[in-house]
mmCIF file of C-alpha atoms and ligand atoms in Angstrom:
data_model
loop_
_atom_site.group_PDB
_atom_site.id
_atom_site.type_symbol
_atom_site.label_atom_id
_atom_site.label_comp_id
_atom_site.label_asym_id
_atom_site.label_seq_id
_atom_site.Cartn_x
_atom_site.Cartn_y
_atom_site.Cartn_z
ATOM 1 C CA MET A 129 26.529 -29.915 4.294
ATOM 2 C CA SER A 130 23.316 -28.722 5.895
ATOM 3 C CA ARG A 131 24.631 -29.572 9.367
ATOM 4 C CA GLN A 132 27.908 -27.753 8.636
ATOM 5 C CA LEU A 133 25.970 -24.662 7.541
ATOM 6 C CA ALA A 134 23.860 -24.779 10.697
ATOM 7 C CA GLN A 135 26.952 -25.071 12.889
ATOM 8 C CA SER A 136 28.744 -22.212 11.173
ATOM 9 C CA ALA A 137 25.709 -19.880 11.212
ATOM 10 C CA ARG A 138 26.121 -16.754 13.299
ATOM 11 C CA LYS A 139 23.055 -15.620 15.151
ATOM 12 C CA ARG A 140 24.221 -12.038 15.478
ATOM 13 C CA PHE A 141 24.358 -11.769 11.673
ATOM 14 C CA GLY A 142 20.849 -13.197 11.337
ATOM 15 C CA GLN A 143 22.208 -16.164 9.394
ATOM 16 C CA ASN A 144 19.484 -18.567 8.301
ATOM 17 C CA PHE A 145 20.781 -20.082 5.090
ATOM 18 C CA LEU A 146 18.403 -21.205 2.365
ATOM 19 C CA VAL A 147 18.792 -24.921 1.604
ATOM 20 C CA ASP A 148 15.529 -25.680 -0.238
ATOM 21 C CA GLY A 149 16.337 -25.789 -3.954
ATOM 22 C CA ARG A 150 12.724 -25.186 -4.986
ATOM 23 C CA VAL A 151 12.513 -22.011 -2.909
ATOM 24 C CA ILE A 152 15.878 -20.803 -4.225
ATOM 25 C CA ASP A 153 14.722 -21.438 -7.816
ATOM 26 C CA ALA A 154 11.411 -19.664 -7.150
ATOM 27 C CA ILE A 155 13.218 -16.582 -5.806
ATOM 28 C CA VAL A 156 15.648 -16.486 -8.741
ATOM 29 C CA ALA A 157 12.749 -16.960 -11.195
ATOM 30 C CA SER A 158 10.718 -14.168 -9.611
ATOM 31 C CA ILE A 159 13.687 -11.794 -10.037
ATOM 32 C CA ASN A 160 14.263 -13.004 -13.616
ATOM 33 C CA SER A 161 17.470 -11.003 -14.091
ATOM 34 C CA SER A 162 19.185 -10.513 -17.438
ATOM 35 C CA PRO A 163 22.597 -9.246 -18.655
ATOM 36 C CA ASN A 164 21.263 -5.659 -18.805
ATOM 37 C CA ASP A 165 20.347 -5.577 -15.115
ATOM 38 C CA SER A 166 22.310 -4.062 -12.228
ATOM 39 C CA VAL A 167 21.538 -6.377 -9.332
ATOM 40 C CA VAL A 168 22.556 -5.646 -5.733
ATOM 41 C CA GLU A 169 22.310 -8.619 -3.395
ATOM 42 C CA ILE A 170 22.274 -7.915 0.317
ATOM 43 C CA GLY A 171 23.641 -10.716 2.500
ATOM 44 C CA PRO A 172 24.662 -13.306 -0.133
ATOM 45 C CA GLY A 173 25.896 -15.656 2.610
ATOM 46 C CA HIS A 174 27.080 -18.878 0.953
ATOM 47 C CA GLY A 175 25.660 -17.791 -2.393
ATOM 48 C CA ALA A 176 22.359 -19.718 -2.470
ATOM 49 C CA ILE A 177 20.584 -17.021 -4.514
ATOM 50 C CA THR A 178 23.797 -15.504 -5.889
ATOM 51 C CA SER A 179 24.535 -18.495 -8.156
ATOM 52 C CA GLY A 180 21.290 -18.070 -10.105
ATOM 53 C CA LEU A 181 21.792 -14.323 -10.374
ATOM 54 C CA TYR A 182 25.396 -14.788 -11.518
ATOM 55 C CA SER A 183 24.353 -17.299 -14.184
ATOM 56 C CA SER A 184 21.947 -14.772 -15.692
ATOM 57 C CA GLY A 185 24.948 -12.630 -16.723
ATOM 58 C CA CYS A 186 23.780 -9.531 -14.835
ATOM 59 C CA ASP A 187 26.011 -6.897 -13.282
ATOM 60 C CA LEU A 188 26.229 -7.987 -9.639
ATOM 61 C CA THR A 189 27.141 -6.108 -6.458
ATOM 62 C CA LEU A 190 27.267 -8.240 -3.315
ATOM 63 C CA ILE A 191 27.030 -6.599 0.121
ATOM 64 C CA GLU A 192 28.062 -8.981 2.901
ATOM 65 C CA LEU A 193 28.905 -8.030 6.482
ATOM 66 C CA ASP A 194 30.451 -11.312 7.672
ATOM 67 C CA ARG A 195 34.091 -11.216 6.604
ATOM 68 C CA ASP A 196 34.457 -14.974 7.051
ATOM 69 C CA LEU A 197 32.112 -15.437 4.074
ATOM 70 C CA VAL A 198 34.104 -13.085 1.851
ATOM 71 C CA PRO A 199 36.838 -15.462 0.528
ATOM 72 C CA ASN A 200 34.295 -17.942 -0.790
ATOM 73 C CA LEU A 201 32.188 -15.213 -2.433
ATOM 74 C CA LEU A 202 35.287 -13.742 -4.048
ATOM 75 C CA ALA A 203 36.414 -17.129 -5.361
ATOM 76 C CA SER A 204 32.987 -18.225 -6.601
ATOM 77 C CA PHE A 205 31.847 -15.021 -8.293
ATOM 78 C CA VAL A 206 34.028 -11.900 -8.170
ATOM 79 C CA SER A 207 37.334 -13.384 -9.339
ATOM 80 C CA LYS A 208 35.594 -15.312 -12.108
ATOM 81 C CA SER A 209 33.989 -12.185 -13.590
ATOM 82 C CA PRO A 210 35.637 -9.100 -12.052
ATOM 83 C CA ASN A 211 34.298 -6.879 -14.824
ATOM 84 C CA ARG A 212 30.694 -7.424 -13.753
ATOM 85 C CA CYS A 213 30.882 -8.627 -10.117
ATOM 86 C CA ARG A 214 32.086 -6.849 -6.994
ATOM 87 C CA LEU A 215 31.832 -7.349 -3.273
ATOM 88 C CA ILE A 216 31.349 -4.750 -0.561
ATOM 89 C CA ASN A 217 32.308 -6.154 2.858
ATOM 90 C CA GLN A 218 30.197 -3.710 4.866
ATOM 91 C CA ASP A 219 27.023 -3.293 6.899
ATOM 92 C CA ALA A 220 24.276 -2.745 4.287
ATOM 93 C CA LEU A 221 22.722 -0.136 6.590
ATOM 94 C CA THR A 222 25.753 2.104 6.065
ATOM 95 C CA VAL A 223 26.059 1.646 2.284
ATOM 96 C CA ASP A 224 25.258 4.683 0.149
ATOM 97 C CA PHE A 225 22.959 3.004 -2.381
ATOM 98 C CA GLY A 226 22.820 6.247 -4.347
ATOM 99 C CA ARG A 227 26.425 5.612 -5.412
ATOM 100 C CA LEU A 228 25.819 2.106 -6.724
ATOM 101 C CA GLY A 229 24.158 3.217 -9.945
ATOM 102 C CA THR A 230 20.657 3.661 -11.302
ATOM 103 C CA GLN A 231 17.817 1.281 -12.105
ATOM 104 C CA LEU A 232 19.129 -0.941 -9.321
ATOM 105 C CA ARG A 233 17.458 -4.270 -8.681
ATOM 106 C CA ILE A 234 17.758 -4.987 -4.959
ATOM 107 C CA VAL A 235 17.629 -8.599 -3.855
ATOM 108 C CA GLY A 236 18.126 -10.452 -0.583
ATOM 109 C CA ASN A 237 17.143 -13.047 1.925
ATOM 110 C CA LEU A 238 17.477 -10.386 4.572
ATOM 111 C CA PRO A 239 18.761 -10.920 8.075
ATOM 112 C CA TYR A 240 15.654 -10.347 10.165
ATOM 113 C CA ASN A 241 17.204 -7.753 12.431
ATOM 114 C CA ILE A 242 17.849 -5.283 9.597
ATOM 115 C CA GLY A 243 14.767 -5.789 7.386
ATOM 116 C CA THR A 244 12.743 -2.754 8.427
ATOM 117 C CA PRO A 245 15.601 -0.229 8.849
ATOM 118 C CA LEU A 246 17.044 -1.365 5.518
ATOM 119 C CA LEU A 247 13.744 -0.756 3.728
ATOM 120 C CA PHE A 248 13.604 2.765 5.186
ATOM 121 C CA ARG A 249 17.180 3.308 4.001
ATOM 122 C CA LEU A 250 16.301 2.086 0.506
ATOM 123 C CA LEU A 251 13.365 4.507 0.458
ATOM 124 C CA GLU A 252 15.887 7.360 0.685
ATOM 125 C CA ASN A 253 17.206 6.271 -2.722
ATOM 126 C CA VAL A 254 13.941 5.088 -4.183
ATOM 127 C CA GLY A 255 14.533 7.113 -7.377
ATOM 128 C CA GLN A 256 17.492 4.913 -8.267
ATOM 129 C CA ILE A 257 15.778 1.613 -7.618
ATOM 130 C CA LYS A 258 13.976 -0.348 -10.319
ATOM 131 C CA ASP A 259 12.625 -3.029 -8.011
ATOM 132 C CA ILE A 260 13.183 -4.897 -4.755
ATOM 133 C CA HIS A 261 12.745 -8.632 -4.138
ATOM 134 C CA VAL A 262 13.376 -9.524 -0.531
ATOM 135 C CA MET A 263 12.561 -12.283 1.915
ATOM 136 C CA LEU A 264 11.387 -11.009 5.276
ATOM 137 C CA GLN A 265 9.451 -12.302 8.240
ATOM 138 C CA LYS A 266 5.868 -12.827 7.097
ATOM 139 C CA GLU A 267 4.748 -10.452 9.829
ATOM 140 C CA VAL A 268 6.842 -7.638 8.290
ATOM 141 C CA VAL A 269 5.507 -8.396 4.795
ATOM 142 C CA ASN A 270 1.975 -8.215 6.217
ATOM 143 C CA ARG A 271 2.773 -4.791 7.648
ATOM 144 C CA ILE A 272 4.204 -3.541 4.345
ATOM 145 C CA ALA A 273 1.153 -4.665 2.370
ATOM 146 C CA ALA A 274 -1.539 -3.857 4.980
ATOM 147 C CA ALA A 275 -4.594 -1.797 4.047
ATOM 148 C CA PRO A 276 -6.014 1.039 6.208
ATOM 149 C CA GLY A 277 -8.085 -0.211 9.117
ATOM 150 C CA ASN A 278 -5.973 -3.355 9.463
ATOM 151 C CA SER A 279 -4.099 -3.718 12.739
ATOM 152 C CA ALA A 280 -0.860 -4.297 10.753
ATOM 153 C CA TYR A 281 -1.259 -0.941 8.925
ATOM 154 C CA GLY A 282 1.319 1.555 10.144
ATOM 155 C CA ARG A 283 4.321 3.697 9.312
ATOM 156 C CA LEU A 284 5.972 1.007 7.172
ATOM 157 C CA SER A 285 2.795 0.438 5.117
ATOM 158 C CA VAL A 286 2.213 4.145 4.464
ATOM 159 C CA MET A 287 5.802 5.058 3.608
ATOM 160 C CA ILE A 288 6.329 2.143 1.224
ATOM 161 C CA GLN A 289 2.889 2.247 -0.406
ATOM 162 C CA ALA A 290 3.212 6.036 -0.868
ATOM 163 C CA THR A 291 6.117 5.514 -3.252
ATOM 164 C CA SER A 292 5.796 1.965 -4.555
ATOM 165 C CA SER A 293 3.523 -0.895 -5.535
ATOM 166 C CA VAL A 294 3.885 -3.911 -3.288
ATOM 167 C CA LYS A 295 3.130 -7.564 -3.949
ATOM 168 C CA PRO A 296 3.707 -10.435 -1.513
ATOM 169 C CA LEU A 297 4.806 -13.339 -3.751
ATOM 170 C CA PHE A 298 5.005 -16.544 -1.698
ATOM 171 C CA ASP A 299 5.452 -17.836 1.837
ATOM 172 C CA VAL A 300 8.510 -19.819 2.885
ATOM 173 C CA SER A 301 8.389 -22.206 5.832
ATOM 174 C CA PRO A 302 11.144 -22.481 8.476
ATOM 175 C CA GLU A 303 12.277 -25.934 7.169
ATOM 176 C CA SER A 304 13.585 -24.295 3.992
ATOM 177 C CA PHE A 305 16.465 -22.774 5.990
ATOM 178 C CA THR A 306 19.279 -24.016 8.126
ATOM 179 C CA PRO A 307 19.205 -23.275 10.975
ATOM 180 C CA ALA A 308 15.398 -23.008 10.853
ATOM 181 C CA PRO A 309 14.081 -19.616 11.999
ATOM 182 C CA LYS A 310 11.251 -19.544 14.532
ATOM 183 C CA VAL A 311 8.839 -17.753 12.222
ATOM 184 C CA GLU A 312 7.321 -17.997 8.736
ATOM 185 C CA SER A 313 8.938 -15.934 5.995
ATOM 186 C CA CYS A 314 7.590 -14.373 2.822
ATOM 187 C CA VAL A 315 9.102 -13.035 -0.393
ATOM 188 C CA ILE A 316 7.808 -9.640 -1.451
ATOM 189 C CA ARG A 317 8.214 -7.593 -4.623
ATOM 190 C CA ILE A 318 8.318 -3.803 -4.229
ATOM 191 C CA ILE A 319 8.306 -1.635 -7.350
ATOM 192 C CA PRO A 320 8.976 2.103 -6.922
ATOM 193 C CA ASN A 321 6.480 4.069 -8.951
ATOM 194 C CA MET A 322 7.286 7.511 -10.356
ATOM 195 C CA SER A 323 3.656 8.565 -10.800
ATOM 196 C CA LYS A 324 3.045 7.850 -7.118
ATOM 197 C CA ARG A 325 6.185 9.631 -6.013
ATOM 198 C CA ILE A 326 5.577 12.894 -7.856
ATOM 199 C CA ARG A 327 2.393 13.455 -5.826
ATOM 200 C CA ILE A 328 4.542 13.890 -2.706
ATOM 201 C CA GLN A 329 5.544 17.550 -2.547
ATOM 202 C CA CYS A 330 7.942 17.220 0.390
ATOM 203 C CA MET A 331 9.188 13.774 1.439
ATOM 204 C CA ASP A 332 10.657 15.033 4.739
ATOM 205 C CA THR A 333 7.325 16.518 5.767
ATOM 206 C CA LEU A 334 5.456 13.311 4.888
ATOM 207 C CA THR A 335 8.037 11.253 6.800
ATOM 208 C CA ASP A 336 7.654 13.455 9.914
ATOM 209 C CA LEU A 337 3.870 13.471 9.651
ATOM 210 C CA VAL A 338 3.601 9.689 9.421
ATOM 211 C CA ARG A 339 6.075 9.183 12.265
ATOM 212 C CA GLN A 340 4.098 11.576 14.503
ATOM 213 C CA SER A 341 0.727 10.169 13.498
ATOM 214 C CA PHE A 342 1.695 6.624 14.468
ATOM 215 C CA GLY A 343 3.712 7.806 17.482
ATOM 216 C CA GLN A 344 1.118 6.342 19.814
ATOM 217 C CA ARG A 345 -1.266 4.105 17.911
ATOM 218 C CA ARG A 346 -3.901 4.027 20.608
ATOM 219 C CA LYS A 347 -4.170 7.786 20.741
ATOM 220 C CA THR A 348 -6.320 9.897 18.478
ATOM 221 C CA LEU A 349 -4.954 11.836 15.525
ATOM 222 C CA ARG A 350 -5.688 15.015 17.461
ATOM 223 C CA ASN A 351 -3.399 13.890 20.278
ATOM 224 C CA ASN A 352 -0.621 12.587 18.068
ATOM 225 C CA LEU A 353 -0.660 15.670 15.846
ATOM 226 C CA LYS A 354 -0.953 18.289 18.582
ATOM 227 C CA GLY A 355 0.998 21.386 17.601
ATOM 228 C CA ILE A 356 1.028 20.284 13.938
ATOM 229 C CA ILE A 357 -2.657 20.391 12.945
ATOM 230 C CA SER A 358 -5.185 22.571 14.769
ATOM 231 C CA LEU A 359 -8.803 21.574 15.331
ATOM 232 C CA GLU A 360 -9.866 24.174 12.749
ATOM 233 C CA GLU A 361 -7.519 22.603 10.217
ATOM 234 C CA PHE A 362 -8.859 19.100 10.913
ATOM 235 C CA ASP A 363 -12.284 20.574 10.225
ATOM 236 C CA TYR A 364 -11.130 22.334 7.035
ATOM 237 C CA LEU A 365 -9.399 19.145 5.815
ATOM 238 C CA GLU A 366 -12.478 17.062 6.677
ATOM 239 C CA ILE A 367 -10.472 14.651 8.828
ATOM 240 C CA ASN A 368 -11.972 13.404 12.080
ATOM 241 C CA PRO A 369 -9.592 14.490 14.882
ATOM 242 C CA GLN A 370 -10.955 11.691 17.075
ATOM 243 C CA GLY A 371 -9.955 9.083 14.458
ATOM 244 C CA ARG A 372 -6.994 6.731 14.890
ATOM 245 C CA PRO A 373 -3.867 6.874 12.721
ATOM 246 C CA GLU A 374 -4.604 3.514 11.079
ATOM 247 C CA GLN A 375 -7.883 4.851 9.670
ATOM 248 C CA LEU A 376 -6.308 7.319 7.229
ATOM 249 C CA SER A 377 -5.532 6.101 3.723
ATOM 250 C CA VAL A 378 -2.101 6.488 2.123
ATOM 251 C CA ASP A 379 -3.580 9.157 -0.198
ATOM 252 C CA THR A 380 -4.905 11.123 2.778
ATOM 253 C CA TYR A 381 -1.463 11.063 4.413
ATOM 254 C CA ILE A 382 0.059 12.356 1.178
ATOM 255 C CA GLU A 383 -2.528 15.159 0.894
ATOM 256 C CA LEU A 384 -2.077 16.052 4.565
ATOM 257 C CA GLY A 385 1.711 16.109 4.164
ATOM 258 C CA ASN A 386 1.382 18.369 1.108
ATOM 259 C CA TYR A 387 -0.956 20.685 3.034
ATOM 260 C CA ILE A 388 1.500 20.965 5.960
ATOM 261 C CA ALA A 389 4.435 21.540 3.602
ATOM 262 C CA ARG A 390 2.517 24.378 1.891
ATOM 263 C CA GLN A 391 1.586 25.925 5.251
ATOM 264 C CA ARG A 392 5.225 25.814 6.362
ATOM 265 C CA GLY A 393 6.371 27.184 3.039
ATOM 266 C CA THR A 394 8.671 24.212 2.395
ATOM 267 C CA VAL A 395 7.262 23.794 -1.133
HETATM 268 N N1 SAM B 176 21.533 -15.172 1.020
HETATM 269 C C1 SAM B 176 21.909 -16.263 1.881
HETATM 270 C C2 SAM B 176 20.874 -17.370 1.798
HETATM 271 O O1 SAM B 176 19.749 -17.077 1.341
HETATM 272 O O2 SAM B 176 21.164 -18.492 2.184
HETATM 273 C C3 SAM B 176 22.094 -15.818 3.326
HETATM 274 C C4 SAM B 176 20.886 -15.196 3.967
HETATM 275 S S1 SAM B 176 21.050 -14.914 5.713
HETATM 276 C C5 SAM B 176 19.359 -14.807 6.181
HETATM 277 C C6 SAM B 176 21.516 -13.213 5.853
HETATM 278 C C7 SAM B 176 22.888 -12.823 5.307
HETATM 279 O O3 SAM B 176 23.085 -11.412 5.513
HETATM 280 C C8 SAM B 176 24.057 -13.498 5.993
HETATM 281 O O4 SAM B 176 24.996 -13.895 5.021
HETATM 282 C C9 SAM B 176 24.643 -12.428 6.913
HETATM 283 O O5 SAM B 176 26.009 -12.591 7.183
HETATM 284 C C10 SAM B 176 24.375 -11.184 6.101
HETATM 285 N N2 SAM B 176 24.241 -9.951 6.922
HETATM 286 C C11 SAM B 176 23.807 -9.828 8.184
HETATM 287 N N3 SAM B 176 23.746 -8.549 8.572
HETATM 288 C C12 SAM B 176 24.158 -7.835 7.498
HETATM 289 C C13 SAM B 176 24.317 -6.446 7.270
HETATM 290 N N4 SAM B 176 24.034 -5.549 8.208
HETATM 291 N N5 SAM B 176 24.761 -6.042 6.053
HETATM 292 C C14 SAM B 176 25.057 -6.966 5.072
HETATM 293 N N6 SAM B 176 24.926 -8.290 5.247
HETATM 294 C C15 SAM B 176 24.465 -8.722 6.431
#
């Protein structure tokens, strides 16, 4: 079975199927879904995680890009319980998550090539998401959870931590998949947090600011934010213009974004 899965796996779809029952159980247990939950699984593949989710009785939306996997997913889950299971045969990066409901619980052993862009896409609909449990490369999880001053701290850390609490749950070694990926993986829990989000006065301004600030990591904030913040404003805001982008805390980015939004009159 494992060899068949490895042979059928498509590299371009980032297919590394989970075959370690203990890891699958640990993921399903960490999600702990119930009949009241609206779960959206991205990339169900052959249904390794899907079976546990399905058994919990939750409402289940499956988003799978590979059409060759669709018949099996339909037969195993959707046709058995069409009132609470559906399948979207589409690239998850093009799905409008805002139309899938509210209080969504997003789940997935994500194909590595879409992990980061997908998280940014989910951030656009963060108000409709209850929580996210995803497996990603460990390196990406480290970036999401990094603290200021750490070399992994960057745009992904600031944008996710500005709106959500993050908790890396457990590491998963390459042997738990077939075919085995080249890198370590990690499951992370991300919980959007309303009290964090309401501090952000203009999300677009914060997004632009963070993108510009980390535009060139080795450059100073003064260089990266030329034309956006003057030297006098750095002084007024008590931020060192010679500092590097990774030295500012998430709170400072939020305050700076709010300041810029007020100056531009966008709030
Ligand atoms: N959930 C299964 C498991 O744990 O064994 C499969 C995980 S595999 C790492 C990633 C899955 O995502 C594959 O089924 C792949 O076909 C699917 N996939 C790849 N790119 C996708 C995309 N852009 N949108 C939706 N699904 C995608």
